[in-house]
Every structure is written in structure tokens, then in C-alpha cells.
Coordinates of N, CA and C in Angstrom, one line a residue:
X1 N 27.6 -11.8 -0.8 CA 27.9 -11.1 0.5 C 29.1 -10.2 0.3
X2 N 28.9 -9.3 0.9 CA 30.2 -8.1 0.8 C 31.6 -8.8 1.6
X3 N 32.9 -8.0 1.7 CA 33.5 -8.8 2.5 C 34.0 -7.8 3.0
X4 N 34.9 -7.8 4.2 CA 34.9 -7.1 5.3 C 35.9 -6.2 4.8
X5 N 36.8 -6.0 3.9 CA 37.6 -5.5 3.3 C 36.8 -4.2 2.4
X6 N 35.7 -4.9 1.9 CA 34.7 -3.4 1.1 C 34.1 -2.9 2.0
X7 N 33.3 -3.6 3.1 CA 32.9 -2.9 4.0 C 33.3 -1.8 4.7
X8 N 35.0 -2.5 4.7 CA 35.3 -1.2 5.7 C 35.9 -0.2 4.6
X9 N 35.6 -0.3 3.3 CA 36.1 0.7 2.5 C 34.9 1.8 2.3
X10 N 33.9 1.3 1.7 CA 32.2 1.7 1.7 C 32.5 2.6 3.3
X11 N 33.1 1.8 4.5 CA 32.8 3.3 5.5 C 33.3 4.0 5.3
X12 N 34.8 4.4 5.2 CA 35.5 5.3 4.8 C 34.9 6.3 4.2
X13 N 34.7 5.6 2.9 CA 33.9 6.7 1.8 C 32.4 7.2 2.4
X14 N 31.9 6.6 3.1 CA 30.5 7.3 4.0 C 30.8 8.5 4.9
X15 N 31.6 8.0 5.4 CA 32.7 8.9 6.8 C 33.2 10.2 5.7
X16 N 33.9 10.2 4.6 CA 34.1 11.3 4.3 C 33.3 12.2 3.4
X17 N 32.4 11.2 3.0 CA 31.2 12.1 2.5 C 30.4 12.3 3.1
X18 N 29.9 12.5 4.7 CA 29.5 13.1 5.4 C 30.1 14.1 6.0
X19 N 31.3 14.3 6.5 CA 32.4 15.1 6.7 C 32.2 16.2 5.5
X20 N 32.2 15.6 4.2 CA 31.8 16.9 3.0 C 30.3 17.6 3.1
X21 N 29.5 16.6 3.7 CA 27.9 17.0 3.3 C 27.8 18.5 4.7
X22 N 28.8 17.8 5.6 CA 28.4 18.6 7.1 C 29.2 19.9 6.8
X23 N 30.3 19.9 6.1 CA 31.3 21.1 5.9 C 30.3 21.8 4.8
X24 N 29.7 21.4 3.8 CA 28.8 22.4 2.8 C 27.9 22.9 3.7
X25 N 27.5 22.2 4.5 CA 25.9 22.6 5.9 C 26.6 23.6 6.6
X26 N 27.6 24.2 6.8 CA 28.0 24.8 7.7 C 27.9 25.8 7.0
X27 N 29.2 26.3 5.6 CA 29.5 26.9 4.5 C 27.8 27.3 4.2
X28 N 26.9 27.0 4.0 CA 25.5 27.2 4.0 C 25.1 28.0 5.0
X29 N 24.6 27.2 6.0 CA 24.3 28.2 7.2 C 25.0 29.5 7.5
X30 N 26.4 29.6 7.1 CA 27.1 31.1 7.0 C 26.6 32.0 6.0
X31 N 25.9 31.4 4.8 CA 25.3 32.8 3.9 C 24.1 32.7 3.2
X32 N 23.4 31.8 4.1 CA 22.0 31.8 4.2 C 20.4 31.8 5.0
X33 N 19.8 32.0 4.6 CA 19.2 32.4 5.6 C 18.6 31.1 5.8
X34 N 18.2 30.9 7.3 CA 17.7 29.5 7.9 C 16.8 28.8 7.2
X35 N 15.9 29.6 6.4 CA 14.3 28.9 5.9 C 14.8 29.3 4.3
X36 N 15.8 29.0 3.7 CA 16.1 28.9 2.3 C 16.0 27.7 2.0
X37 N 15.5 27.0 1.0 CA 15.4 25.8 0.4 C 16.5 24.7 0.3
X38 N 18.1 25.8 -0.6 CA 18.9 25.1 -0.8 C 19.2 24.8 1.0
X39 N 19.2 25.3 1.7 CA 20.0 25.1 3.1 C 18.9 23.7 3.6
X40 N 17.8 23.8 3.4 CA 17.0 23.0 4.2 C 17.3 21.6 3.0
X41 N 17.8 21.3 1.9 CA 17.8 20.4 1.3 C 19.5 19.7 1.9
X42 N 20.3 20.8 1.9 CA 21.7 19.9 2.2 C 21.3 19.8 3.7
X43 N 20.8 20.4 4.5 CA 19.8 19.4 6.0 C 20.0 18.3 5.6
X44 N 18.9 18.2 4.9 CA 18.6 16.6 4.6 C 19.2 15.9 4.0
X45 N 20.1 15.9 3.2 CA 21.3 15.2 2.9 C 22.3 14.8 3.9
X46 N 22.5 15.5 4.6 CA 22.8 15.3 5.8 C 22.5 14.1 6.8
X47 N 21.4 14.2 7.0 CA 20.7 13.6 7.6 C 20.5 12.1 6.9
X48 N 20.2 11.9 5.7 CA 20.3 10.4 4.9 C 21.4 10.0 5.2
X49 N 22.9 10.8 4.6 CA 24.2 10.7 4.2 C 24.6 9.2 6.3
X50 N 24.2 10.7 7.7 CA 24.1 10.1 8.6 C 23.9 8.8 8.9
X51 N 22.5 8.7 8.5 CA 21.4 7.3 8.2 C 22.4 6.1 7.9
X52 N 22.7 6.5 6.1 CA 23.5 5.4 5.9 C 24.6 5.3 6.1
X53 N 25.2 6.2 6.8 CA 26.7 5.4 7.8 C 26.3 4.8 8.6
X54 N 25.5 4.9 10.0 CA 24.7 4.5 10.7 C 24.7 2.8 10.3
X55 N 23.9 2.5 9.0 CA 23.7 1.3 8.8 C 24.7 0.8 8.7
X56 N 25.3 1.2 7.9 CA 27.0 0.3 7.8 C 27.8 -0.2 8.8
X57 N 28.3 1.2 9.6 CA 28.5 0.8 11.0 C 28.1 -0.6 11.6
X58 N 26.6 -0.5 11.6 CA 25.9 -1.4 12.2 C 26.0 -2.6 11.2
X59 N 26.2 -2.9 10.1 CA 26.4 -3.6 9.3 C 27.8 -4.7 9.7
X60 N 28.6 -3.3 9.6 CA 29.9 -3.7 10.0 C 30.4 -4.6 11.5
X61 N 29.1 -4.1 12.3 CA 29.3 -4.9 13.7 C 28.6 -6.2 13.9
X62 N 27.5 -6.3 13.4 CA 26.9 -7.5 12.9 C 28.1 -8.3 12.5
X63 N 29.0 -8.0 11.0 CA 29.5 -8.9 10.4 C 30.7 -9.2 11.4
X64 N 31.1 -8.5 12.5 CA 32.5 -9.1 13.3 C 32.2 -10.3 14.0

């Protein structure tokens, strides 16, 4: 079992690699066109990246 000390480390590192995924999304969206591949792929990275903070979060509330 993880312990509440990694856990809350694991979010950190979620939190700011989504913060990075959403800053490239934007950086994207400024010099690309909406229906380009690379843009619709960091989308979706995005959207995973989201996902699994989400769970942790929720992980993390569980475990209190």
C-alpha cells in the first residue's frame, strides 16, 4: 500500500504535469490549426493526464 507521504507526492507531480500538458495545449492551439493531429493528440493527453489526477485525488480522499 502506498503511503500518504507518496501519495501526496505522486499528486504534486500529476498537478504539474498537467499544468505542462495544458500550457503545450494552449502553445498548440496558437499555431495550429484546430483539426491538426499533433493538436488533437496533446487534447488527449490532456484529458488522460486530467483522468489520472482525478483518481488520485480521489485516491487521496479515500485514504484520509
Amino acid at each position: 500500500m502506498i503511503s500518504a507521504q507518496h501519495l501526496g507526492h505522486l499528486l504534486d507531480l500529476a498537478r504539474r504535469d498537467l499544468a505542462d500538458r495544458r500550457h503545450a495545449l494552449a502553445l498548440a492551439r496558437a499555431h495550429l490549426r484546430p483539426d491538426h493531429p499533433d493538436l488533437m493528440e496533446i487534447a488527449a493527453r490532456c484529458e488522460r493526464a486530467a483522468a489520472a489526477l482525478a483518481e488520485l485525488e480521489s485516491a487521496q480522499r479515500r485514504a484520509a
